[in-house]
């Protein structure tokens, strides 16, 4: 039995004042039986750590460098994230793949760098609407995951995987539970061929998950939690999803 994991992805949102309200709201709303984490913008990691001290909530970043240290202006390494107590780093979010031209291999290298420093990468895969309509969903997500499997080899069992159909992110469109489950099952089968740990690995769904669709999505056999964007910015909305996961 896999314990559910709900992760908030704040994206490039927040301010010190707004974060304090949100994190205080989460402190009050918990505990939950699911594992819960928030992935916050880099500048807010330390304050998030302080605000969440003594709670069950973990925290992390929304990206990390593929490099350990050195002349990489603007980059943040997983060594630094580990130093700040981050448990997770999202890698390969579709917004980074699209706007920062991150390749499958770069995403895999970032996942490897995260693991090397004790930070669990939450590796995102997902197809665009055009790819889905062209019947390419399986091909695309399997290609994206294959790069990570190839790069991490025996460590692949240590990642968290997130299926995030690009057409469902921030659009209000959600994959039906059946659509999501079908892709999750494909991904688990691919993981199964790569590691004996696949049954213990968590595959999250992300894409306009909200309190009112969370129960049905999280009720699917291969959906082990959620990666939540918009609905993670209000404590009550996020807490309701965390409860649904419990
Ligand atoms: C995300 O950005 O990972 C995401 C799932 O966003 P939203 O929940 O807003 O669709």
PDB file of C-alpha atoms and ligand atoms in Angstrom:
ATOM      1  CA  UNK A   1       0.000   0.000   0.000  1.00  0.00           C
ATOM      2  CA  UNK A   2       1.540   3.290  -1.111  1.00  0.00           C
ATOM      3  CA  UNK A   3       1.069   6.293   1.143  1.00  0.00           C
ATOM      4  CA  UNK A   4      -0.422   9.185  -0.800  1.00  0.00           C
ATOM      5  CA  UNK A   5       1.669  12.303  -1.369  1.00  0.00           C
ATOM      6  CA  UNK A   6       0.219  15.751  -2.075  1.00  0.00           C
ATOM      7  CA  UNK A   7       2.648  18.426  -3.241  1.00  0.00           C
ATOM      8  CA  UNK A   8       1.864  22.091  -3.762  1.00  0.00           C
ATOM      9  CA  UNK A   9       3.659  23.836  -6.590  1.00  0.00           C
ATOM     10  CA  UNK A  10       3.425  27.538  -5.868  1.00  0.00           C
ATOM     11  CA  UNK A  11       5.115  28.409  -9.182  1.00  0.00           C
ATOM     12  CA  UNK A  12       6.262  32.053  -9.298  1.00  0.00           C
ATOM     13  CA  UNK A  13       3.696  33.253  -6.795  1.00  0.00           C
ATOM     14  CA  UNK A  14       3.871  34.584  -3.285  1.00  0.00           C
ATOM     15  CA  UNK A  15       5.294  37.315  -1.123  1.00  0.00           C
ATOM     16  CA  UNK A  16       6.623  37.181   2.409  1.00  0.00           C
ATOM     17  CA  UNK A  17       3.311  38.446   3.755  1.00  0.00           C
ATOM     18  CA  UNK A  18       1.125  36.164   1.624  1.00  0.00           C
ATOM     19  CA  UNK A  19       3.303  33.132   2.336  1.00  0.00           C
ATOM     20  CA  UNK A  20       3.081  33.691   6.077  1.00  0.00           C
ATOM     21  CA  UNK A  21      -0.726  33.599   5.862  1.00  0.00           C
ATOM     22  CA  UNK A  22      -0.753  30.526   3.626  1.00  0.00           C
ATOM     23  CA  UNK A  23       1.737  28.565   5.728  1.00  0.00           C
ATOM     24  CA  UNK A  24      -0.018  29.486   8.981  1.00  0.00           C
ATOM     25  CA  UNK A  25      -3.251  28.238   7.418  1.00  0.00           C
ATOM     26  CA  UNK A  26      -1.604  24.931   6.518  1.00  0.00           C
ATOM     27  CA  UNK A  27      -0.156  24.560   9.993  1.00  0.00           C
ATOM     28  CA  UNK A  28      -3.630  24.903  11.431  1.00  0.00           C
ATOM     29  CA  UNK A  29      -5.336  22.679   8.863  1.00  0.00           C
ATOM     30  CA  UNK A  30      -3.106  19.629   9.330  1.00  0.00           C
ATOM     31  CA  UNK A  31      -2.227  16.968  10.233  1.00  0.00           C
ATOM     32  CA  UNK A  32      -3.296  14.678   7.408  1.00  0.00           C
ATOM     33  CA  UNK A  33      -2.754  10.996   6.881  1.00  0.00           C
ATOM     34  CA  UNK A  34      -1.163  11.646   3.494  1.00  0.00           C
ATOM     35  CA  UNK A  35       2.369  12.972   3.136  1.00  0.00           C
ATOM     36  CA  UNK A  36       2.227  16.661   2.241  1.00  0.00           C
ATOM     37  CA  UNK A  37       4.823  19.079   0.878  1.00  0.00           C
ATOM     38  CA  UNK A  38       5.044  22.529  -0.666  1.00  0.00           C
ATOM     39  CA  UNK A  39       7.495  23.429  -3.417  1.00  0.00           C
ATOM     40  CA  UNK A  40       8.136  27.135  -3.147  1.00  0.00           C
ATOM     41  CA  UNK A  41      10.197  29.738  -5.033  1.00  0.00           C
ATOM     42  CA  UNK A  42      13.896  29.617  -4.083  1.00  0.00           C
ATOM     43  CA  UNK A  43      13.952  32.896  -2.097  1.00  0.00           C
ATOM     44  CA  UNK A  44      11.221  31.661   0.220  1.00  0.00           C
ATOM     45  CA  UNK A  45      12.708  28.292   1.141  1.00  0.00           C
ATOM     46  CA  UNK A  46      14.280  29.390   4.414  1.00  0.00           C
ATOM     47  CA  UNK A  47      11.182  31.152   5.664  1.00  0.00           C
ATOM     48  CA  UNK A  48       9.071  28.182   4.644  1.00  0.00           C
ATOM     49  CA  UNK A  49      11.380  25.896   6.614  1.00  0.00           C
ATOM     50  CA  UNK A  50      10.970  28.070   9.700  1.00  0.00           C
ATOM     51  CA  UNK A  51       7.204  28.339   9.315  1.00  0.00           C
ATOM     52  CA  UNK A  52       6.802  24.583   8.979  1.00  0.00           C
ATOM     53  CA  UNK A  53       9.085  23.570  11.838  1.00  0.00           C
ATOM     54  CA  UNK A  54       7.409  20.957  13.993  1.00  0.00           C
ATOM     55  CA  UNK A  55       4.765  20.073  11.408  1.00  0.00           C
ATOM     56  CA  UNK A  56       4.430  17.046   9.129  1.00  0.00           C
ATOM     57  CA  UNK A  57       4.812  19.266   6.075  1.00  0.00           C
ATOM     58  CA  UNK A  58       7.936  18.890   3.979  1.00  0.00           C
ATOM     59  CA  UNK A  59       9.145  21.488   1.536  1.00  0.00           C
ATOM     60  CA  UNK A  60      11.160  21.718  -1.609  1.00  0.00           C
ATOM     61  CA  UNK A  61      11.995  23.659  -4.734  1.00  0.00           C
ATOM     62  CA  UNK A  62      10.539  23.816  -8.230  1.00  0.00           C
ATOM     63  CA  UNK A  63      13.781  23.140 -10.069  1.00  0.00           C
ATOM     64  CA  UNK A  64      17.444  22.422  -9.436  1.00  0.00           C
ATOM     65  CA  UNK A  65      20.650  22.615 -11.393  1.00  0.00           C
ATOM     66  CA  UNK A  66      22.162  19.582 -13.068  1.00  0.00           C
ATOM     67  CA  UNK A  67      25.516  20.847 -11.723  1.00  0.00           C
ATOM     68  CA  UNK A  68      26.900  20.625  -8.230  1.00  0.00           C
ATOM     69  CA  UNK A  69      28.605  24.004  -7.945  1.00  0.00           C
ATOM     70  CA  UNK A  70      30.709  26.484  -9.871  1.00  0.00           C
ATOM     71  CA  UNK A  71      30.336  29.037 -12.645  1.00  0.00           C
ATOM     72  CA  UNK A  72      26.636  28.594 -13.404  1.00  0.00           C
ATOM     73  CA  UNK A  73      25.230  32.053 -12.781  1.00  0.00           C
ATOM     74  CA  UNK A  74      21.652  32.031 -11.592  1.00  0.00           C
ATOM     75  CA  UNK A  75      21.500  28.302 -10.941  1.00  0.00           C
ATOM     76  CA  UNK A  76      20.693  26.649  -7.618  1.00  0.00           C
ATOM     77  CA  UNK A  77      22.235  23.264  -6.888  1.00  0.00           C
ATOM     78  CA  UNK A  78      20.699  20.347  -5.067  1.00  0.00           C
ATOM     79  CA  UNK A  79      23.652  20.578  -2.683  1.00  0.00           C
ATOM     80  CA  UNK A  80      22.298  23.980  -1.637  1.00  0.00           C
ATOM     81  CA  UNK A  81      18.742  22.690  -1.492  1.00  0.00           C
ATOM     82  CA  UNK A  82      19.854  19.872   0.759  1.00  0.00           C
ATOM     83  CA  UNK A  83      21.673  22.416   2.912  1.00  0.00           C
ATOM     84  CA  UNK A  84      18.338  24.240   3.309  1.00  0.00           C
ATOM     85  CA  UNK A  85      16.535  21.076   4.322  1.00  0.00           C
ATOM     86  CA  UNK A  86      14.574  20.550   1.097  1.00  0.00           C
ATOM     87  CA  UNK A  87      13.111  17.079   0.773  1.00  0.00           C
ATOM     88  CA  UNK A  88      11.927  17.491  -2.831  1.00  0.00           C
ATOM     89  CA  UNK A  89      12.823  19.266  -6.060  1.00  0.00           C
ATOM     90  CA  UNK A  90      10.382  19.311  -8.951  1.00  0.00           C
ATOM     91  CA  UNK A  91      12.246  18.691 -12.213  1.00  0.00           C
ATOM     92  CA  UNK A  92      10.991  18.711 -15.781  1.00  0.00           C
ATOM     93  CA  UNK A  93       7.824  20.697 -15.134  1.00  0.00           C
ATOM     94  CA  UNK A  94       6.213  21.378 -18.502  1.00  0.00           C
ATOM     95  CA  UNK A  95       6.649  25.115 -17.998  1.00  0.00           C
ATOM     96  CA  UNK A  96      10.403  24.594 -17.750  1.00  0.00           C
ATOM     97  CA  UNK A  97      10.432  22.203 -20.685  1.00  0.00           C
ATOM     98  CA  UNK A  98       8.481  24.737 -22.771  1.00  0.00           C
ATOM     99  CA  UNK A  99       9.837  28.131 -21.678  1.00  0.00           C
ATOM    100  CA  UNK A 100      13.397  27.098 -20.849  1.00  0.00           C
ATOM    101  CA  UNK A 101      13.754  24.460 -23.547  1.00  0.00           C
ATOM    102  CA  UNK A 102      14.699  21.737 -21.091  1.00  0.00           C
ATOM    103  CA  UNK A 103      15.382  18.487 -22.906  1.00  0.00           C
ATOM    104  CA  UNK A 104      14.544  14.999 -21.646  1.00  0.00           C
ATOM    105  CA  UNK A 105      18.256  14.488 -20.964  1.00  0.00           C
ATOM    106  CA  UNK A 106      18.649  17.714 -18.991  1.00  0.00           C
ATOM    107  CA  UNK A 107      15.646  16.769 -16.873  1.00  0.00           C
ATOM    108  CA  UNK A 108      17.214  13.353 -16.252  1.00  0.00           C
ATOM    109  CA  UNK A 109      20.527  14.986 -15.309  1.00  0.00           C
ATOM    110  CA  UNK A 110      18.736  17.258 -12.857  1.00  0.00           C
ATOM    111  CA  UNK A 111      17.006  14.262 -11.300  1.00  0.00           C
ATOM    112  CA  UNK A 112      20.384  12.556 -10.938  1.00  0.00           C
ATOM    113  CA  UNK A 113      21.938  15.638  -9.333  1.00  0.00           C
ATOM    114  CA  UNK A 114      19.052  15.891  -6.873  1.00  0.00           C
ATOM    115  CA  UNK A 115      19.342  12.260  -5.818  1.00  0.00           C
ATOM    116  CA  UNK A 116      23.098  12.600  -5.445  1.00  0.00           C
ATOM    117  CA  UNK A 117      22.476  15.119  -2.658  1.00  0.00           C
ATOM    118  CA  UNK A 118      19.609  13.454  -0.876  1.00  0.00           C
ATOM    119  CA  UNK A 119      16.848  15.507  -2.492  1.00  0.00           C
ATOM    120  CA  UNK A 120      14.000  13.487  -4.006  1.00  0.00           C
ATOM    121  CA  UNK A 121      13.242  14.633  -7.541  1.00  0.00           C
ATOM    122  CA  UNK A 122       9.593  14.876  -8.518  1.00  0.00           C
ATOM    123  CA  UNK A 123      10.000  14.183 -12.220  1.00  0.00           C
ATOM    124  CA  UNK A 124       7.188  15.568 -14.387  1.00  0.00           C
ATOM    125  CA  UNK A 125       6.138  14.007 -17.667  1.00  0.00           C
ATOM    126  CA  UNK A 126       3.151  14.788 -19.849  1.00  0.00           C
ATOM    127  CA  UNK A 127       1.864  15.337 -23.332  1.00  0.00           C
ATOM    128  CA  UNK A 128       0.570  18.483 -25.011  1.00  0.00           C
ATOM    129  CA  UNK A 129      -2.932  18.673 -26.412  1.00  0.00           C
ATOM    130  CA  UNK A 130      -1.589  18.304 -29.964  1.00  0.00           C
ATOM    131  CA  UNK A 131       0.324  15.191 -28.938  1.00  0.00           C
ATOM    132  CA  UNK A 132      -2.764  13.697 -27.277  1.00  0.00           C
ATOM    133  CA  UNK A 133      -4.902  14.447 -30.294  1.00  0.00           C
ATOM    134  CA  UNK A 134      -2.288  12.837 -32.519  1.00  0.00           C
ATOM    135  CA  UNK A 135      -2.474   9.671 -30.402  1.00  0.00           C
ATOM    136  CA  UNK A 136       1.063  10.235 -29.128  1.00  0.00           C
ATOM    137  CA  UNK A 137       0.431  10.355 -25.384  1.00  0.00           C
ATOM    138  CA  UNK A 138       2.062   7.030 -24.556  1.00  0.00           C
ATOM    139  CA  UNK A 139       5.004   7.593 -26.880  1.00  0.00           C
ATOM    140  CA  UNK A 140       5.728  10.996 -25.363  1.00  0.00           C
ATOM    141  CA  UNK A 141       5.502  10.084 -21.684  1.00  0.00           C
ATOM    142  CA  UNK A 142       7.454   6.866 -22.224  1.00  0.00           C
ATOM    143  CA  UNK A 143      10.191   8.774 -24.061  1.00  0.00           C
ATOM    144  CA  UNK A 144      10.403  11.342 -21.251  1.00  0.00           C
ATOM    145  CA  UNK A 145      10.563   8.647 -18.575  1.00  0.00           C
ATOM    146  CA  UNK A 146      13.001   6.499 -20.555  1.00  0.00           C
ATOM    147  CA  UNK A 147      15.629   9.242 -20.404  1.00  0.00           C
ATOM    148  CA  UNK A 148      15.353   9.304 -16.617  1.00  0.00           C
ATOM    149  CA  UNK A 149      15.467   5.516 -16.328  1.00  0.00           C
ATOM    150  CA  UNK A 150      18.503   5.363 -18.589  1.00  0.00           C
ATOM    151  CA  UNK A 151      20.337   8.051 -16.603  1.00  0.00           C
ATOM    152  CA  UNK A 152      19.461   6.928 -13.084  1.00  0.00           C
ATOM    153  CA  UNK A 153      19.702   3.175 -13.754  1.00  0.00           C
ATOM    154  CA  UNK A 154      19.332   1.323 -10.432  1.00  0.00           C
ATOM    155  CA  UNK A 155      18.390   4.550  -8.569  1.00  0.00           C
ATOM    156  CA  UNK A 156      15.168   5.045 -10.554  1.00  0.00           C
ATOM    157  CA  UNK A 157      13.177   3.578  -7.664  1.00  0.00           C
ATOM    158  CA  UNK A 158      14.077   6.641  -5.554  1.00  0.00           C
ATOM    159  CA  UNK A 159      12.182   9.216  -7.595  1.00  0.00           C
ATOM    160  CA  UNK A 160       8.613  10.454  -7.395  1.00  0.00           C
ATOM    161  CA  UNK A 161       7.012  10.583 -10.829  1.00  0.00           C
ATOM    162  CA  UNK A 162       4.283  13.066 -11.762  1.00  0.00           C
ATOM    163  CA  UNK A 163       2.026  12.689 -14.772  1.00  0.00           C
ATOM    164  CA  UNK A 164       0.946  16.164 -15.780  1.00  0.00           C
ATOM    165  CA  UNK A 165      -0.895  16.424 -19.088  1.00  0.00           C
ATOM    166  CA  UNK A 166       0.186  19.841 -20.350  1.00  0.00           C
ATOM    167  CA  UNK A 167      -3.321  20.632 -21.594  1.00  0.00           C
ATOM    168  CA  UNK A 168      -4.665  20.252 -18.050  1.00  0.00           C
ATOM    169  CA  UNK A 169      -2.155  22.496 -16.272  1.00  0.00           C
ATOM    170  CA  UNK A 170      -3.667  25.765 -15.153  1.00  0.00           C
ATOM    171  CA  UNK A 171      -6.468  25.441 -17.701  1.00  0.00           C
ATOM    172  CA  UNK A 172      -9.291  24.146 -15.535  1.00  0.00           C
ATOM    173  CA  UNK A 173      -9.402  21.090 -17.815  1.00  0.00           C
ATOM    174  CA  UNK A 174      -8.708  17.887 -15.925  1.00  0.00           C
ATOM    175  CA  UNK A 175      -7.943  14.460 -17.270  1.00  0.00           C
ATOM    176  CA  UNK A 176     -10.791  12.149 -16.352  1.00  0.00           C
ATOM    177  CA  UNK A 177      -9.869   9.638 -13.671  1.00  0.00           C
ATOM    178  CA  UNK A 178      -9.908   6.953 -16.382  1.00  0.00           C
ATOM    179  CA  UNK A 179      -7.644   8.950 -18.728  1.00  0.00           C
ATOM    180  CA  UNK A 180      -5.194   9.644 -15.929  1.00  0.00           C
ATOM    181  CA  UNK A 181      -5.248   6.062 -14.642  1.00  0.00           C
ATOM    182  CA  UNK A 182      -4.542   4.719 -18.126  1.00  0.00           C
ATOM    183  CA  UNK A 183      -1.358   6.781 -18.399  1.00  0.00           C
ATOM    184  CA  UNK A 184      -0.307   6.023 -14.826  1.00  0.00           C
ATOM    185  CA  UNK A 185      -0.649   2.313 -15.558  1.00  0.00           C
ATOM    186  CA  UNK A 186       1.573   2.691 -18.637  1.00  0.00           C
ATOM    187  CA  UNK A 187       4.179   4.526 -16.574  1.00  0.00           C
ATOM    188  CA  UNK A 188       4.107   1.949 -13.786  1.00  0.00           C
ATOM    189  CA  UNK A 189       4.575  -0.846 -16.297  1.00  0.00           C
ATOM    190  CA  UNK A 190       7.590   0.991 -17.700  1.00  0.00           C
ATOM    191  CA  UNK A 191       8.985   1.445 -14.192  1.00  0.00           C
ATOM    192  CA  UNK A 192       8.317  -2.202 -13.446  1.00  0.00           C
ATOM    193  CA  UNK A 193      10.580  -3.234 -16.285  1.00  0.00           C
ATOM    194  CA  UNK A 194      13.333  -1.039 -14.811  1.00  0.00           C
ATOM    195  CA  UNK A 195      13.127  -1.661 -11.078  1.00  0.00           C
ATOM    196  CA  UNK A 196      11.782  -4.146  -8.609  1.00  0.00           C
ATOM    197  CA  UNK A 197      10.683  -1.166  -6.523  1.00  0.00           C
ATOM    198  CA  UNK A 198       7.998  -0.006  -8.962  1.00  0.00           C
ATOM    199  CA  UNK A 199       5.131  -1.152  -6.750  1.00  0.00           C
ATOM    200  CA  UNK A 200       6.385   1.120  -3.979  1.00  0.00           C
ATOM    201  CA  UNK A 201       6.940   4.144  -6.221  1.00  0.00           C
ATOM    202  CA  UNK A 202       4.548   7.064  -6.101  1.00  0.00           C
ATOM    203  CA  UNK A 203       3.104   8.442  -9.317  1.00  0.00           C
ATOM    204  CA  UNK A 204       1.294  11.749  -8.789  1.00  0.00           C
ATOM    205  CA  UNK A 205      -1.301  13.294 -11.050  1.00  0.00           C
ATOM    206  CA  UNK A 206      -1.155  17.021 -11.759  1.00  0.00           C
ATOM    207  CA  UNK A 207      -3.408  19.231 -13.834  1.00  0.00           C
ATOM    208  CA  UNK A 208      -6.204  21.346 -12.368  1.00  0.00           C
ATOM    209  CA  UNK A 209      -6.683  19.022  -9.416  1.00  0.00           C
ATOM    210  CA  UNK A 210      -9.115  20.545  -6.962  1.00  0.00           C
ATOM    211  CA  UNK A 211     -11.056  19.409  -3.918  1.00  0.00           C
ATOM    212  CA  UNK A 212     -14.065  18.452  -6.043  1.00  0.00           C
ATOM    213  CA  UNK A 213     -12.203  16.170  -8.469  1.00  0.00           C
ATOM    214  CA  UNK A 214      -9.485  14.947  -6.099  1.00  0.00           C
ATOM    215  CA  UNK A 215     -11.441  12.054  -4.584  1.00  0.00           C
ATOM    216  CA  UNK A 216     -12.182  10.445  -7.943  1.00  0.00           C
ATOM    217  CA  UNK A 217      -8.642  10.940  -9.252  1.00  0.00           C
ATOM    218  CA  UNK A 218      -6.982   9.767  -6.051  1.00  0.00           C
ATOM    219  CA  UNK A 219      -9.276   6.747  -5.964  1.00  0.00           C
ATOM    220  CA  UNK A 220      -7.601   5.280  -9.049  1.00  0.00           C
ATOM    221  CA  UNK A 221      -5.279   2.354  -8.323  1.00  0.00           C
ATOM    222  CA  UNK A 222      -2.133   3.899  -9.813  1.00  0.00           C
ATOM    223  CA  UNK A 223      -2.673   7.517  -8.745  1.00  0.00           C
ATOM    224  CA  UNK A 224      -0.683   7.971  -5.562  1.00  0.00           C
ATOM    225  CA  UNK A 225      -1.187  11.649  -4.938  1.00  0.00           C
ATOM    226  CA  UNK A 226      -1.317  15.028  -6.568  1.00  0.00           C
ATOM    227  CA  UNK A 227       0.912  17.828  -7.765  1.00  0.00           C
ATOM    228  CA  UNK A 228      -1.183  20.899  -7.223  1.00  0.00           C
ATOM    229  CA  UNK A 229      -0.606  24.307  -8.792  1.00  0.00           C
ATOM    230  CA  UNK A 230      -3.363  26.911  -8.524  1.00  0.00           C
ATOM    231  CA  UNK A 231      -5.235  25.185  -5.732  1.00  0.00           C
ATOM    232  CA  UNK A 232      -2.127  25.138  -3.532  1.00  0.00           C
ATOM    233  CA  UNK A 233      -2.161  28.912  -3.133  1.00  0.00           C
ATOM    234  CA  UNK A 234      -5.077  28.989  -0.695  1.00  0.00           C
ATOM    235  CA  UNK A 235      -4.731  27.029   2.524  1.00  0.00           C
ATOM    236  CA  UNK A 236      -8.370  25.922   2.579  1.00  0.00           C
ATOM    237  CA  UNK A 237      -8.286  24.638  -1.019  1.00  0.00           C
ATOM    238  CA  UNK A 238      -4.994  22.805  -0.571  1.00  0.00           C
ATOM    239  CA  UNK A 239      -6.039  21.380   2.790  1.00  0.00           C
ATOM    240  CA  UNK A 240      -9.222  20.013   1.236  1.00  0.00           C
ATOM    241  CA  UNK A 241      -7.156  18.100  -1.347  1.00  0.00           C
ATOM    242  CA  UNK A 242      -4.854  16.812   1.402  1.00  0.00           C
ATOM    243  CA  UNK A 243      -7.925  15.566   3.270  1.00  0.00           C
ATOM    244  CA  UNK A 244      -9.233  13.899   0.124  1.00  0.00           C
ATOM    245  CA  UNK A 245      -5.924  12.052  -0.153  1.00  0.00           C
ATOM    246  CA  UNK A 246      -6.225  10.745   3.385  1.00  0.00           C
TER     247      UNK A 246
HETATM  248  C1  LIG B   1       1.285  22.379 -11.882  1.00  0.00           C
HETATM  249  O1  LIG B   1       1.714  23.476 -12.181  1.00  0.00           O
HETATM  250  O2  LIG B   1       2.061  21.464 -11.604  1.00  0.00           O
HETATM  251  C2  LIG B   1      -0.168  22.186 -11.879  1.00  0.00           C
HETATM  252  C3  LIG B   1      -0.638  20.974 -11.784  1.00  0.00           C
HETATM  253  O3  LIG B   1      -0.935  23.314 -11.967  1.00  0.00           O
HETATM  254  P1  LIG B   1      -2.527  23.408 -11.808  1.00  0.00           P
HETATM  255  O4  LIG B   1      -2.932  22.578 -10.625  1.00  0.00           O
HETATM  256  O5  LIG B   1      -2.813  24.851 -11.605  1.00  0.00           O
HETATM  257  O6  LIG B   1      -3.114  22.873 -13.071  1.00  0.00           O
END
